[in-house]
XYZ file of C-alpha atoms in Angstrom:
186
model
C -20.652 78.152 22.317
C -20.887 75.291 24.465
C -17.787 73.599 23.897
C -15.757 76.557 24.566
C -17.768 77.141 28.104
C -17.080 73.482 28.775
C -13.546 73.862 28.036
C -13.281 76.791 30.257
C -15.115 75.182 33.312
C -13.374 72.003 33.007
C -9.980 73.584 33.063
C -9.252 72.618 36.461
C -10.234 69.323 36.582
C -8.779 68.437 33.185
C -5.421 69.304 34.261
C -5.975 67.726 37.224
C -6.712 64.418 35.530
C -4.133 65.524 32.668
C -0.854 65.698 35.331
C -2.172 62.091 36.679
C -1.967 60.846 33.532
C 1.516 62.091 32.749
C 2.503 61.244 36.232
C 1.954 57.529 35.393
C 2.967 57.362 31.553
C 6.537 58.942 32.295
C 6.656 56.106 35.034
C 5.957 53.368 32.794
C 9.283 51.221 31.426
C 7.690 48.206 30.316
C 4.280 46.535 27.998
C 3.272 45.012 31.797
C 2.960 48.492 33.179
C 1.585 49.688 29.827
C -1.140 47.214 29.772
C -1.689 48.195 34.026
C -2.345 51.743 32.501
C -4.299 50.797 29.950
C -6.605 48.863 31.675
C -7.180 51.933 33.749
C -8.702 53.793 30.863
C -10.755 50.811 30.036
C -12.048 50.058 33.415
C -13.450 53.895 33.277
C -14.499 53.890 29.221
C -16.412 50.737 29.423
C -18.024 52.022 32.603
C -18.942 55.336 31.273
C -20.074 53.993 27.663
C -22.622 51.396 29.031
C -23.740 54.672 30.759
C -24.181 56.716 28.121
C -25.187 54.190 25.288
C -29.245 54.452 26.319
C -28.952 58.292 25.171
C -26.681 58.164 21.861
C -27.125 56.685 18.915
C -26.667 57.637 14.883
C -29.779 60.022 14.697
C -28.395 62.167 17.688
C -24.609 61.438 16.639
C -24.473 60.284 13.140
C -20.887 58.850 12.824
C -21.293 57.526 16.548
C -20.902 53.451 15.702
C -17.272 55.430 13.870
C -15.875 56.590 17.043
C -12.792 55.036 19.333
C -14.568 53.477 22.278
C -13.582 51.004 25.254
C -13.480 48.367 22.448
C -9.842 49.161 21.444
C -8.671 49.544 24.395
C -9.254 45.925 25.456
C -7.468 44.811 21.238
C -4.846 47.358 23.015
C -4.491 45.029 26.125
C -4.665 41.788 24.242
C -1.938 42.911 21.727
C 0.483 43.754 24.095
C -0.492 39.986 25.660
C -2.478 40.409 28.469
C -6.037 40.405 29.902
C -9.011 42.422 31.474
C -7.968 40.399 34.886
C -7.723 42.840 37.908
C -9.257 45.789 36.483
C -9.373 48.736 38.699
C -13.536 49.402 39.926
C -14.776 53.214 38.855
C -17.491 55.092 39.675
C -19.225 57.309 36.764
C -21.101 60.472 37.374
C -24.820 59.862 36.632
C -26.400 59.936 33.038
C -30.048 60.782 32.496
C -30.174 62.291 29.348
C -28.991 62.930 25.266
C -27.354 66.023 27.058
C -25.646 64.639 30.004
C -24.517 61.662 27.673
C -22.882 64.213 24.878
C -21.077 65.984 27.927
C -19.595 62.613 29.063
C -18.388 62.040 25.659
C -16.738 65.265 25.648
C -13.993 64.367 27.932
C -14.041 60.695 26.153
C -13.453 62.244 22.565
C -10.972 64.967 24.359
C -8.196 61.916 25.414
C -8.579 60.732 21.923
C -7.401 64.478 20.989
C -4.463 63.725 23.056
C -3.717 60.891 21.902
C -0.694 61.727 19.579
C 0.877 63.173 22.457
C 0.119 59.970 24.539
C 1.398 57.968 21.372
C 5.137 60.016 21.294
C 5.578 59.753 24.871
C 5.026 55.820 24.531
C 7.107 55.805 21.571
C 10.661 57.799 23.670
C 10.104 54.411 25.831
C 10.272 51.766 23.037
C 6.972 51.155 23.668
C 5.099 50.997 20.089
C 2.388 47.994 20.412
C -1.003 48.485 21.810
C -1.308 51.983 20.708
C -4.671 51.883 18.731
C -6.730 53.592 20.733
C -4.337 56.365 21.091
C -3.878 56.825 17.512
C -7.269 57.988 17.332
C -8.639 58.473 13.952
C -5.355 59.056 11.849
C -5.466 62.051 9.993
C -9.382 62.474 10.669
C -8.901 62.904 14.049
C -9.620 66.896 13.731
C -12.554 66.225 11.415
C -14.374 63.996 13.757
C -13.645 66.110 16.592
C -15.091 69.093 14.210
C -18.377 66.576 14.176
C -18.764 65.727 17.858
C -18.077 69.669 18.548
C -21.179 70.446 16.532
C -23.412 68.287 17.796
C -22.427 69.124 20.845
C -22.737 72.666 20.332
C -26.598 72.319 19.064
C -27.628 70.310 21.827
C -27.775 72.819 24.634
C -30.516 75.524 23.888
C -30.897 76.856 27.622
C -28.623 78.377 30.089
C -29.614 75.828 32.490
C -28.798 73.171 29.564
C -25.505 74.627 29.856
C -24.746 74.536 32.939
C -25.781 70.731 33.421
C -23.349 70.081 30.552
C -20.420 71.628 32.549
C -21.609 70.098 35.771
C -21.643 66.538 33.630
C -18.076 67.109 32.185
C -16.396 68.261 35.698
C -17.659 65.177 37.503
C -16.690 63.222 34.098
C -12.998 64.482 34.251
C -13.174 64.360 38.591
C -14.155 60.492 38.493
C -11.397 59.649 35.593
C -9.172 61.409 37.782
C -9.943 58.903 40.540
C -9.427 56.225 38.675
C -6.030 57.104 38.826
C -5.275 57.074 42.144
C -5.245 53.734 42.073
C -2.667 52.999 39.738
C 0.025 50.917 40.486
C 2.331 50.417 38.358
C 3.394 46.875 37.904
């Protein structure tokens, strides 16, 4: 299946990504640096979305409009009482295609999978506002991940569809990654 041979390619660079992450959500101690950190993940979701939104839409992903996007990341910001001032700049790997696209998504949906984890970490700092997008989608967060898996799944028919998928999800997880090595926290 292809998610599983994604998963298993991406391993390295999803852990890679996955320790910056942690790296910069044990360091934050206040809703300034929380906001700093979220506005990385927005910088790089809004990016990658306007990317991918040519390729997806409800007859290729039928609960697509449904699914967590850059959008509540910026209610995230504004909550906590900030803006989308000084946002870091990204770069995205390049999107040609329904397949490429669904391979981006991947890694998007993935963080949203993670989420919880993000959301308790937050929570052992007293920080508890702003955590929408992070919640993901309550106790349908396995079903919709179920949904996305499928579609995913069906999408690549050829071994060379296969391979772009992985190639599309590494340099998905590599440019996230580099997003973060910019942060600074406030």
């Amino acid at each position: 299946m292809l998610s599983t041979n994604i998963k298993e390619a991406t391993k390295t660079a999803h852990q890679q990504l996955e320790v910056k992450v942690i790296k910069k959500l044990k360091a934050i101690r206040s809703e300034a640096e929380y906001a700093d950190f979220l506005k990385h993940f927005y910088a790089y979701f809004s990016h990658l979305e306007r990317q991918i939104l040519p390729y997806l839409n409800v007859e290729i992903l039928p609960d697509y409009r449904d699914r967590r996007n850059s959008g509540y990341l910026k209610s995230d910001i504004e909550a906590l009482g900030f803006t989308l001032e000084d946002l870091p700049s990204t770069t995205v790997p390049e999107i040609s295609n329904v397949l490429e696209a669904l391979a981006a998504l991947y890694v998007m949906e993935g963080s949203i999978m993670g989420g919880s984890i993000i959301v308790q970490m937050l929570a052992k700092g007293g920080i508890t506002n702003g955590i929408s997008f992070f919640s993901g989608y309550g106790s349908e967060t396995g079903q919709m991940w179920g949904k996305f898996i499928a579609v995913l799944n069906n999408a690549a028919k050829t071994t060379a569809d296969e391979d772009l998928a992985i190639k599309t999800a590494n340099a998905t997880f590599i440019h996230f990654s580099d997003v973060f090595a910019t942060v600074n926290v406030v």
